[in-house]
Amino acid sequence: MRVLLSTIGSRGDVQPVVALAAQVKALGHDARVCAPPDFRDQVEGLGIPFTPVGPELRSTGKARPAAGPLTPEQRRWMVEASLAGQFEAVTAAAEGCDVIVAGGYLLLAARTVAERMGVRYVMASYCPAFLPSPHHAPPVYPMLGQEPADGTVDNLTLWARDAQRWNDTWGTPLNAHRASAGLPPVTDVRSHLYTDTPWLAADPTLGPWPTPAELDVVQTGAWILPDERPLSAELEAFLDAGEPPVYFGFGSIGAPQALSKNMIEAARALGRRAIVLRGWADLELPDDEPDCLSIGEVNQQALFQRVAAVVHHGGAGTTTAAARAGAPQVVIPQHVDQHYWAQRVHDLGIGTAHAPGAPTADSLTEALARALEPDLAARAKAVAPAVRTDGAVAAARLLIAADPVETIA
């Protein structure tokens, strides 16, 4: 079997499909990855063929949060350019494949390409919040000018509005591509993309699919790529030089430079050392004092086992890695699914949910102080063993097995 794993987005969107591709390969089948060009080296380093889709994303990482919502003209151009690029890249990458797996929520071309080729299509979400349910509100897209729900409108109404936004944004250009492929138009873009049986690549403890539910969701567990990279000598020396520090990182999303200063002030107010991930926002330390260290890309799976707490933006991957390590968390959500993960961390008692938006030194100090309390740290340690590590294995077996029910049991 030959499988195409494709996605659009930053590291949190790409890492899961790479994990699944690696497991498909380990089971003796062919896997290909179609993703933004930023991740070519990582994918090809695993011996997996790679096809780029869309522009390089890192160069836009700092600009988007400060730029505000897109204008209607910018949105229309972005949608049309994105779809054209997707159809070109996915069509080329899918040649000879038996199944196309779309990871995330913005790969709209994959199902049409699969239909035209007559092959199987699977859509996988990394968070329950992306899938319609009366138990939660839909995710928030700031670039579309949206604000988080204020609780005055019921979830079913919010999901109906969400479906209309999908149609208004993507319907006309998607159907133009389908018409050129000789396929009928779709009237419900979101349902077309998600299918009646979407997969949920999220851990059942951290992000359970609520019941009763309208969708027949297949929850595999999070798709985690094992990381065997050693920590750098500089980082090892810093960790060994004192008590466990606090980790601060916003990954591949943009962040204001003042954030770094506020993070260090919060750690120092509590007598803690700090590690700051530069990330795609290129966060810089406010000074060169020895109680803080700036780092680049790192093995989170190894590092998070040795820190006092993890302060982050609430991406699915970082939330899962911190939970697996038993590290208490402070989640500072910015957009999309991050609000969901912040709430789940709070509800599980394994960390604190900071208010959305840019934190101050005082607000960070308060949230971090709570996360470092012994009862919360103990709860984080207790929940860690329940977080599954075999989600990618289960998903790979589902793709290739004759009896998917047997493989998931």
Tab-separated table of C-alpha atoms in Angstrom:
chain	number	residue	atom	x	y	z
A	1	MET	CA	0.000	0.000	0.000
A	2	ARG	CA	1.123	3.535	-0.727
A	3	VAL	CA	-0.184	6.292	1.559
A	4	LEU	CA	-0.059	10.061	1.093
A	5	LEU	CA	-0.081	12.074	4.313
A	6	SER	CA	-0.724	15.734	3.643
A	7	THR	CA	-1.335	18.890	5.643
A	8	ILE	CA	-1.162	22.670	5.598
A	9	GLY	CA	0.176	24.555	8.610
A	10	SER	CA	3.045	24.932	11.037
A	11	ARG	CA	4.909	22.341	13.099
A	12	GLY	CA	1.859	21.356	15.136
A	13	ASP	CA	0.052	20.412	11.928
A	14	VAL	CA	2.999	18.674	10.276
A	15	GLN	CA	4.560	16.672	13.119
A	16	PRO	CA	1.561	14.298	13.467
A	17	VAL	CA	1.474	13.357	9.770
A	18	VAL	CA	5.230	12.750	9.862
A	19	ALA	CA	4.697	10.464	12.865
A	20	LEU	CA	2.027	8.527	10.993
A	21	ALA	CA	4.163	8.334	7.850
A	22	ALA	CA	7.020	6.887	9.890
A	23	GLN	CA	4.738	4.197	11.331
A	24	VAL	CA	3.310	3.310	7.911
A	25	LYS	CA	6.877	2.886	6.685
A	26	ALA	CA	7.792	0.814	9.753
A	27	LEU	CA	4.938	-1.574	8.916
A	28	GLY	CA	6.464	-2.199	5.504
A	29	HIS	CA	4.339	0.107	3.368
A	30	ASP	CA	5.149	3.193	1.288
A	31	ALA	CA	4.460	6.628	2.740
A	32	ARG	CA	4.746	10.075	1.238
A	33	VAL	CA	4.340	13.470	2.886
A	34	CYS	CA	2.996	16.641	1.293
A	35	ALA	CA	3.513	19.640	3.595
A	36	PRO	CA	4.919	23.197	3.650
A	37	PRO	CA	8.534	23.459	2.427
A	38	ASP	CA	9.836	24.319	5.915
A	39	PHE	CA	9.726	20.609	6.814
A	40	ARG	CA	11.483	19.052	3.828
A	41	ASP	CA	14.730	18.285	5.668
A	42	GLN	CA	12.966	16.599	8.583
A	43	VAL	CA	10.806	14.389	6.367
A	44	GLU	CA	13.510	13.433	3.899
A	45	GLY	CA	15.842	12.770	6.840
A	46	LEU	CA	13.497	9.921	7.753
A	47	GLY	CA	13.778	8.497	4.250
A	48	ILE	CA	10.249	9.546	3.307
A	49	PRO	CA	9.524	11.201	-0.081
A	50	PHE	CA	8.411	14.819	0.304
A	51	THR	CA	6.360	17.165	-1.869
A	52	PRO	CA	6.132	20.843	-0.817
A	53	VAL	CA	2.789	22.638	-0.761
A	54	GLY	CA	2.307	26.374	-0.364
A	55	PRO	CA	4.887	28.991	0.650
A	56	GLU	CA	7.515	28.741	3.364
A	57	LEU	CA	5.744	29.537	6.620
A	58	ARG	CA	8.496	30.527	9.030
A	59	SER	CA	9.058	33.890	7.345
A	60	THR	CA	5.427	34.824	8.138
A	61	GLY	CA	5.498	33.597	11.747
A	62	LYS	CA	6.175	36.984	13.320
A	63	ALA	CA	4.032	39.087	11.010
A	64	ARG	CA	0.572	37.568	11.248
A	65	PRO	CA	-0.436	38.288	14.891
A	66	ALA	CA	0.472	41.965	14.583
A	67	ALA	CA	-1.170	42.366	11.188
A	68	GLY	CA	-4.736	41.840	12.410
A	69	PRO	CA	-7.628	40.250	10.518
A	70	LEU	CA	-7.395	39.909	6.757
A	71	THR	CA	-9.431	42.222	4.562
A	72	PRO	CA	-12.041	40.572	2.301
A	73	GLU	CA	-9.749	41.105	-0.691
A	74	GLN	CA	-6.758	39.573	1.110
A	75	ARG	CA	-8.893	36.658	2.253
A	76	ARG	CA	-10.179	35.996	-1.269
A	77	TRP	CA	-6.671	36.068	-2.694
A	78	MET	CA	-5.360	33.805	0.080
A	79	VAL	CA	-8.157	31.266	-0.438
A	80	GLU	CA	-7.747	31.102	-4.202
A	81	ALA	CA	-3.952	30.925	-4.058
A	82	SER	CA	-4.025	28.290	-1.310
A	83	LEU	CA	-6.465	26.074	-3.174
A	84	ALA	CA	-4.569	26.347	-6.454
A	85	GLY	CA	-1.339	25.397	-4.713
A	86	GLN	CA	-3.004	22.524	-2.863
A	87	PHE	CA	-4.526	21.012	-5.983
A	88	GLU	CA	-1.224	21.181	-7.838
A	89	ALA	CA	0.888	19.724	-5.013
A	90	VAL	CA	-1.532	17.065	-3.742
A	91	THR	CA	-2.274	15.835	-7.256
A	92	ALA	CA	1.426	15.374	-7.959
A	93	ALA	CA	2.163	13.773	-4.581
A	94	ALA	CA	-0.812	11.385	-4.757
A	95	GLU	CA	0.225	9.702	-7.995
A	96	GLY	CA	0.171	5.938	-7.458
A	97	CYS	CA	-1.243	6.193	-3.916
A	98	ASP	CA	-4.046	4.028	-2.521
A	99	VAL	CA	-5.218	6.388	0.211
A	100	ILE	CA	-4.899	10.088	1.002
A	101	VAL	CA	-4.879	11.210	4.640
A	102	ALA	CA	-5.557	14.907	5.247
A	103	GLY	CA	-4.221	16.064	8.606
A	104	GLY	CA	-5.566	19.192	10.275
A	105	TYR	CA	-8.431	21.243	8.943
A	106	LEU	CA	-7.318	23.368	5.970
A	107	LEU	CA	-6.361	20.804	3.337
A	108	LEU	CA	-9.450	21.200	1.168
A	109	ALA	CA	-8.041	19.765	-2.064
A	110	ALA	CA	-7.354	16.260	-0.768
A	111	ARG	CA	-10.866	14.829	-0.952
A	112	THR	CA	-11.465	16.112	-4.478
A	113	VAL	CA	-8.121	14.662	-5.608
A	114	ALA	CA	-9.031	11.335	-3.977
A	115	GLU	CA	-12.439	11.315	-5.696
A	116	ARG	CA	-10.905	12.040	-9.079
A	117	MET	CA	-8.354	9.246	-8.581
A	118	GLY	CA	-10.896	6.806	-7.144
A	119	VAL	CA	-8.899	6.209	-3.942
A	120	ARG	CA	-9.758	6.244	-0.254
A	121	TYR	CA	-9.789	9.526	1.689
A	122	VAL	CA	-9.387	10.013	5.446
A	123	MET	CA	-9.633	13.301	7.309
A	124	ALA	CA	-7.968	13.509	10.721
A	125	SER	CA	-8.390	16.284	13.269
A	126	TYR	CA	-5.852	16.848	16.039
A	127	CYS	CA	-8.382	18.323	18.455
A	128	PRO	CA	-12.030	17.542	19.294
A	129	ALA	CA	-12.876	21.242	19.023
A	130	PHE	CA	-12.527	21.144	15.233
A	131	LEU	CA	-15.301	18.558	14.917
A	132	PRO	CA	-18.956	19.612	15.301
A	133	SER	CA	-20.534	18.736	18.640
A	134	PRO	CA	-23.140	20.329	20.901
A	135	HIS	CA	-20.686	19.788	23.753
A	136	HIS	CA	-18.221	22.462	22.625
A	137	ALA	CA	-18.021	25.623	20.540
A	138	PRO	CA	-16.201	25.731	17.187
A	139	PRO	CA	-12.621	27.032	17.058
A	140	VAL	CA	-11.869	30.729	16.607
A	141	TYR	CA	-10.087	32.083	13.517
A	142	PRO	CA	-8.687	35.584	14.262
A	143	MET	CA	-7.633	36.157	10.667
A	144	LEU	CA	-11.343	36.007	9.785
A	145	GLY	CA	-12.075	38.643	12.416
A	146	GLN	CA	-13.621	36.191	14.898
A	147	GLU	CA	-13.668	36.515	18.666
A	148	PRO	CA	-14.049	33.668	21.204
A	149	ALA	CA	-17.630	32.774	22.098
A	150	ASP	CA	-18.929	34.699	25.109
A	151	GLY	CA	-21.393	32.045	26.232
A	152	THR	CA	-24.531	33.911	25.134
A	153	VAL	CA	-25.136	31.725	22.047
A	154	ASP	CA	-25.645	27.947	22.181
A	155	ASN	CA	-23.078	25.658	20.557
A	156	LEU	CA	-25.411	24.278	17.873
A	157	THR	CA	-26.064	27.802	16.619
A	158	LEU	CA	-22.337	28.543	16.640
A	159	TRP	CA	-21.643	25.393	14.614
A	160	ALA	CA	-24.342	26.356	12.083
A	161	ARG	CA	-22.644	29.721	11.672
A	162	ASP	CA	-19.311	27.949	11.341
A	163	ALA	CA	-20.672	25.795	8.507
A	164	GLN	CA	-21.895	28.917	6.722
A	165	ARG	CA	-18.434	30.498	7.061
A	166	TRP	CA	-16.877	27.435	5.448
A	167	ASN	CA	-19.303	27.719	2.542
A	168	ASP	CA	-18.857	31.476	2.174
A	169	THR	CA	-15.066	31.267	2.293
A	170	TRP	CA	-14.288	28.120	0.325
A	171	GLY	CA	-17.424	27.056	-1.554
A	172	THR	CA	-17.082	28.976	-4.827
A	173	PRO	CA	-13.355	28.364	-5.476
A	174	LEU	CA	-13.550	24.714	-4.355
A	175	ASN	CA	-16.463	24.011	-6.674
A	176	ALA	CA	-14.637	25.693	-9.533
A	177	HIS	CA	-11.804	23.173	-9.117
A	178	ARG	CA	-14.293	20.309	-8.834
A	179	ALA	CA	-16.047	21.398	-12.014
A	180	SER	CA	-12.737	21.413	-13.886
A	181	ALA	CA	-12.195	17.841	-12.656
A	182	GLY	CA	-15.642	16.766	-13.852
A	183	LEU	CA	-17.010	16.365	-10.324
A	184	PRO	CA	-20.324	17.659	-8.938
A	185	PRO	CA	-20.374	20.691	-6.625
A	186	VAL	CA	-20.552	20.387	-2.864
A	187	THR	CA	-23.165	22.299	-0.886
A	188	ASP	CA	-21.670	21.755	2.594
A	189	VAL	CA	-17.919	22.334	2.453
A	190	ARG	CA	-17.231	21.416	6.068
A	191	SER	CA	-19.079	18.101	5.907
A	192	HIS	CA	-17.430	17.343	2.573
A	193	LEU	CA	-14.003	17.932	4.118
A	194	TYR	CA	-14.609	16.110	7.415
A	195	THR	CA	-16.725	13.165	6.095
A	196	ASP	CA	-19.214	11.236	8.249
A	197	THR	CA	-16.411	9.292	9.989
A	198	PRO	CA	-13.492	11.620	10.678
A	199	TRP	CA	-10.486	10.455	12.653
A	200	LEU	CA	-9.431	12.180	15.854
A	201	ALA	CA	-5.673	12.121	16.430
A	202	ALA	CA	-5.868	13.335	20.026
A	203	ASP	CA	-5.247	11.583	23.304
A	204	PRO	CA	-8.487	10.269	24.874
A	205	THR	CA	-7.460	11.501	28.326
A	206	LEU	CA	-6.502	15.011	27.237
A	207	GLY	CA	-9.055	15.473	24.459
A	208	PRO	CA	-11.849	12.890	24.677
A	209	TRP	CA	-14.574	12.826	22.038
A	210	PRO	CA	-17.779	13.739	23.903
A	211	THR	CA	-20.799	11.475	23.885
A	212	PRO	CA	-23.516	11.270	22.816
A	213	ALA	CA	-22.348	12.623	19.477
A	214	GLU	CA	-23.681	13.016	15.970
A	215	LEU	CA	-20.424	12.152	14.203
A	216	ASP	CA	-19.021	8.619	14.176
A	217	VAL	CA	-15.500	9.641	15.198
A	218	VAL	CA	-12.561	7.197	15.225
A	219	GLN	CA	-10.217	8.319	18.013
A	220	THR	CA	-6.761	6.829	17.536
A	221	GLY	CA	-4.790	8.759	20.121
A	222	ALA	CA	-2.271	11.504	19.331
A	223	TRP	CA	0.229	10.849	16.540
A	224	ILE	CA	3.553	11.301	18.303
A	225	LEU	CA	6.911	11.042	16.575
A	226	PRO	CA	9.476	9.534	18.987
A	227	ASP	CA	12.364	11.955	19.484
A	228	GLU	CA	15.752	10.442	20.264
A	229	ARG	CA	17.791	13.630	19.852
A	230	PRO	CA	20.097	14.404	22.785
A	231	LEU	CA	19.884	17.725	24.553
A	232	SER	CA	22.741	20.092	23.760
A	233	ALA	CA	25.757	20.265	26.054
A	234	GLU	CA	24.865	23.863	26.911
A	235	LEU	CA	21.331	22.885	27.889
A	236	GLU	CA	22.503	19.870	29.896
A	237	ALA	CA	24.927	22.095	31.802
A	238	PHE	CA	22.192	24.630	32.549
A	239	LEU	CA	19.820	21.936	33.795
A	240	ASP	CA	22.515	20.462	36.034
A	241	ALA	CA	23.478	23.841	37.502
A	242	GLY	CA	20.458	24.254	39.777
A	243	GLU	CA	16.846	23.424	40.531
A	244	PRO	CA	14.567	22.511	37.609
A	245	PRO	CA	13.818	25.676	35.602
A	246	VAL	CA	10.575	26.847	34.015
A	247	TYR	CA	10.261	26.353	30.247
A	248	PHE	CA	8.667	29.130	28.176
A	249	GLY	CA	7.845	28.569	24.511
A	250	PHE	CA	5.387	29.758	21.871
A	251	GLY	CA	6.527	27.336	19.173
A	252	SER	CA	5.822	28.377	15.611
A	253	ILE	CA	3.284	31.119	16.291
A	254	GLY	CA	4.030	34.823	16.456
A	255	ALA	CA	4.454	36.581	19.785
A	256	PRO	CA	5.242	40.131	20.962
A	257	GLN	CA	8.864	40.679	21.951
A	258	ALA	CA	7.713	42.063	25.314
A	259	LEU	CA	6.562	38.551	26.139
A	260	SER	CA	10.111	37.390	26.734
A	261	LYS	CA	10.748	40.121	29.318
A	262	ASN	CA	7.485	39.343	31.095
A	263	MET	CA	8.274	35.623	31.178
A	264	ILE	CA	11.677	36.163	32.770
A	265	GLU	CA	10.248	38.602	35.308
A	266	ALA	CA	7.589	36.070	36.291
A	267	ALA	CA	10.143	33.302	36.793
A	268	ARG	CA	12.430	35.535	38.835
A	269	ALA	CA	9.544	36.763	40.983
A	270	LEU	CA	9.083	33.135	42.056
A	271	GLY	CA	12.791	32.430	42.484
A	272	ARG	CA	12.936	30.208	39.387
A	273	ARG	CA	15.400	29.910	36.566
A	274	ALA	CA	14.046	30.008	33.034
A	275	ILE	CA	14.528	28.445	29.608
A	276	VAL	CA	13.082	30.425	26.679
A	277	LEU	CA	12.489	28.815	23.302
A	278	ARG	CA	13.268	31.330	20.576
A	279	GLY	CA	10.714	29.757	18.230
A	280	TRP	CA	9.545	31.242	14.970
A	281	ALA	CA	9.003	34.593	16.719
A	282	ASP	CA	12.742	34.756	17.561
A	283	LEU	CA	12.115	35.626	21.208
A	284	GLU	CA	15.169	37.182	22.831
A	285	LEU	CA	16.262	37.254	26.459
A	286	PRO	CA	16.031	40.685	28.130
A	287	ASP	CA	19.547	40.357	29.613
A	288	ASP	CA	22.481	37.967	29.902
A	289	GLU	CA	22.050	36.935	33.542
A	290	PRO	CA	23.010	33.295	34.245
A	291	ASP	CA	19.553	32.340	35.559
A	292	CYS	CA	18.016	32.129	32.087
A	293	LEU	CA	18.902	30.386	28.836
A	294	SER	CA	17.748	30.906	25.262
A	295	ILE	CA	17.403	27.779	23.114
A	296	GLY	CA	16.417	26.798	19.597
A	297	GLU	CA	14.587	23.693	18.383
A	298	VAL	CA	14.727	21.064	21.128
A	299	ASN	CA	13.611	17.552	22.043
A	300	GLN	CA	10.563	18.425	24.152
A	301	GLN	CA	10.030	14.822	25.141
A	302	ALA	CA	13.383	14.798	26.941
A	303	LEU	CA	13.411	18.390	28.199
A	304	PHE	CA	9.931	18.469	29.710
A	305	GLN	CA	10.808	15.638	32.086
A	306	ARG	CA	13.414	17.920	33.676
A	307	VAL	CA	11.599	21.215	34.117
A	308	ALA	CA	9.446	22.554	36.938
A	309	ALA	CA	6.662	23.733	34.622
A	310	VAL	CA	5.896	24.337	30.948
A	311	VAL	CA	4.471	27.720	29.919
A	312	HIS	CA	3.205	27.653	26.337
A	313	HIS	CA	0.599	28.725	23.788
A	314	GLY	CA	-1.601	25.633	23.952
A	315	GLY	CA	-0.745	23.793	20.759
A	316	ALA	CA	-1.915	20.176	20.707
A	317	GLY	CA	1.616	18.808	20.418
A	318	THR	CA	3.108	20.863	23.254
A	319	THR	CA	0.124	20.202	25.518
A	320	THR	CA	0.442	16.459	24.918
A	321	ALA	CA	4.231	16.445	25.385
A	322	ALA	CA	3.988	18.309	28.699
A	323	ALA	CA	1.186	16.035	29.912
A	324	ARG	CA	3.180	12.914	28.982
A	325	ALA	CA	6.150	14.257	30.928
A	326	GLY	CA	4.047	15.010	33.999
A	327	ALA	CA	5.033	18.675	33.932
A	328	PRO	CA	2.481	21.195	35.232
A	329	GLN	CA	1.438	23.681	32.550
A	330	VAL	CA	0.461	27.302	32.109
A	331	VAL	CA	-1.413	27.670	28.837
A	332	ILE	CA	-1.709	31.113	27.230
A	333	PRO	CA	-4.124	30.544	24.322
A	334	GLN	CA	-4.017	32.811	21.282
A	335	HIS	CA	-6.344	31.311	18.673
A	336	VAL	CA	-8.036	28.295	17.056
A	337	ASP	CA	-7.795	25.121	19.210
A	338	GLN	CA	-5.548	26.627	21.882
A	339	HIS	CA	-8.542	27.813	23.917
A	340	TYR	CA	-9.793	24.218	24.030
A	341	TRP	CA	-6.479	22.858	25.296
A	342	ALA	CA	-6.193	25.596	27.915
A	343	GLN	CA	-9.607	24.649	29.260
A	344	ARG	CA	-8.762	20.931	29.259
A	345	VAL	CA	-5.533	21.530	31.189
A	346	HIS	CA	-7.531	23.502	33.738
A	347	ASP	CA	-10.332	20.920	33.935
A	348	LEU	CA	-7.904	18.044	34.417
A	349	GLY	CA	-6.107	19.927	37.173
A	350	ILE	CA	-2.697	19.543	35.496
A	351	GLY	CA	-2.077	23.258	35.016
A	352	THR	CA	-3.608	26.679	34.749
A	353	ALA	CA	-5.346	28.462	31.896
A	354	HIS	CA	-4.135	32.021	31.504
A	355	ALA	CA	-6.581	34.527	30.054
A	356	PRO	CA	-6.293	34.807	26.239
A	357	GLY	CA	-4.064	37.489	24.785
A	358	ALA	CA	-0.703	38.934	25.763
A	359	PRO	CA	0.220	38.247	29.403
A	360	THR	CA	1.778	40.769	31.749
A	361	ALA	CA	4.559	39.963	34.186
A	362	ASP	CA	2.025	40.051	37.036
A	363	SER	CA	-0.536	37.821	35.328
A	364	LEU	CA	2.158	35.314	34.379
A	365	THR	CA	3.530	35.296	37.919
A	366	GLU	CA	0.087	34.547	39.324
A	367	ALA	CA	-0.615	31.732	36.864
A	368	LEU	CA	2.841	30.214	37.248
A	369	ALA	CA	2.661	30.338	41.050
A	370	ARG	CA	-0.509	28.272	40.921
A	371	ALA	CA	1.017	25.764	38.489
A	372	LEU	CA	3.992	25.266	40.796
A	373	GLU	CA	1.892	24.456	43.860
A	374	PRO	CA	2.522	20.904	45.138
A	375	ASP	CA	-1.051	19.652	44.685
A	376	LEU	CA	-1.176	20.657	41.034
A	377	ALA	CA	2.297	19.301	40.316
A	378	ALA	CA	1.295	16.000	41.932
A	379	ARG	CA	-1.847	15.842	39.792
A	380	ALA	CA	0.217	16.409	36.633
A	381	LYS	CA	2.465	13.492	37.609
A	382	ALA	CA	-0.537	11.284	38.321
A	383	VAL	CA	-2.202	11.937	34.947
A	384	ALA	CA	0.973	11.402	32.881
A	385	PRO	CA	0.808	7.561	32.722
A	386	ALA	CA	-2.708	7.726	31.248
A	387	VAL	CA	-1.524	9.621	28.147
A	388	ARG	CA	-1.196	7.128	25.292
A	389	THR	CA	1.906	6.930	23.135
A	390	ASP	CA	0.662	4.498	20.473
A	391	GLY	CA	-1.740	6.684	18.506
A	392	ALA	CA	0.346	6.727	15.329
A	393	VAL	CA	0.769	2.944	15.488
A	394	ALA	CA	-2.988	2.453	15.876
A	395	ALA	CA	-3.694	4.813	12.980
A	396	ALA	CA	-1.134	3.139	10.707
A	397	ARG	CA	-2.692	-0.259	11.384
A	398	LEU	CA	-6.143	1.147	10.653
A	399	LEU	CA	-4.967	2.331	7.265
A	400	ILE	CA	-3.598	-1.032	6.185
A	401	ALA	CA	-5.766	-3.542	8.057
A	402	ALA	CA	-8.679	-5.468	6.603
A	403	ASP	CA	-10.506	-5.286	9.922
A	404	PRO	CA	-10.065	-1.809	11.451
A	405	VAL	CA	-12.178	-2.647	14.508
A	406	GLU	CA	-9.752	-5.379	15.491
A	407	THR	CA	-6.668	-3.191	15.163
A	408	ILE	CA	-7.984	-0.395	17.349
A	409	ALA	CA	-8.946	-2.663	20.228
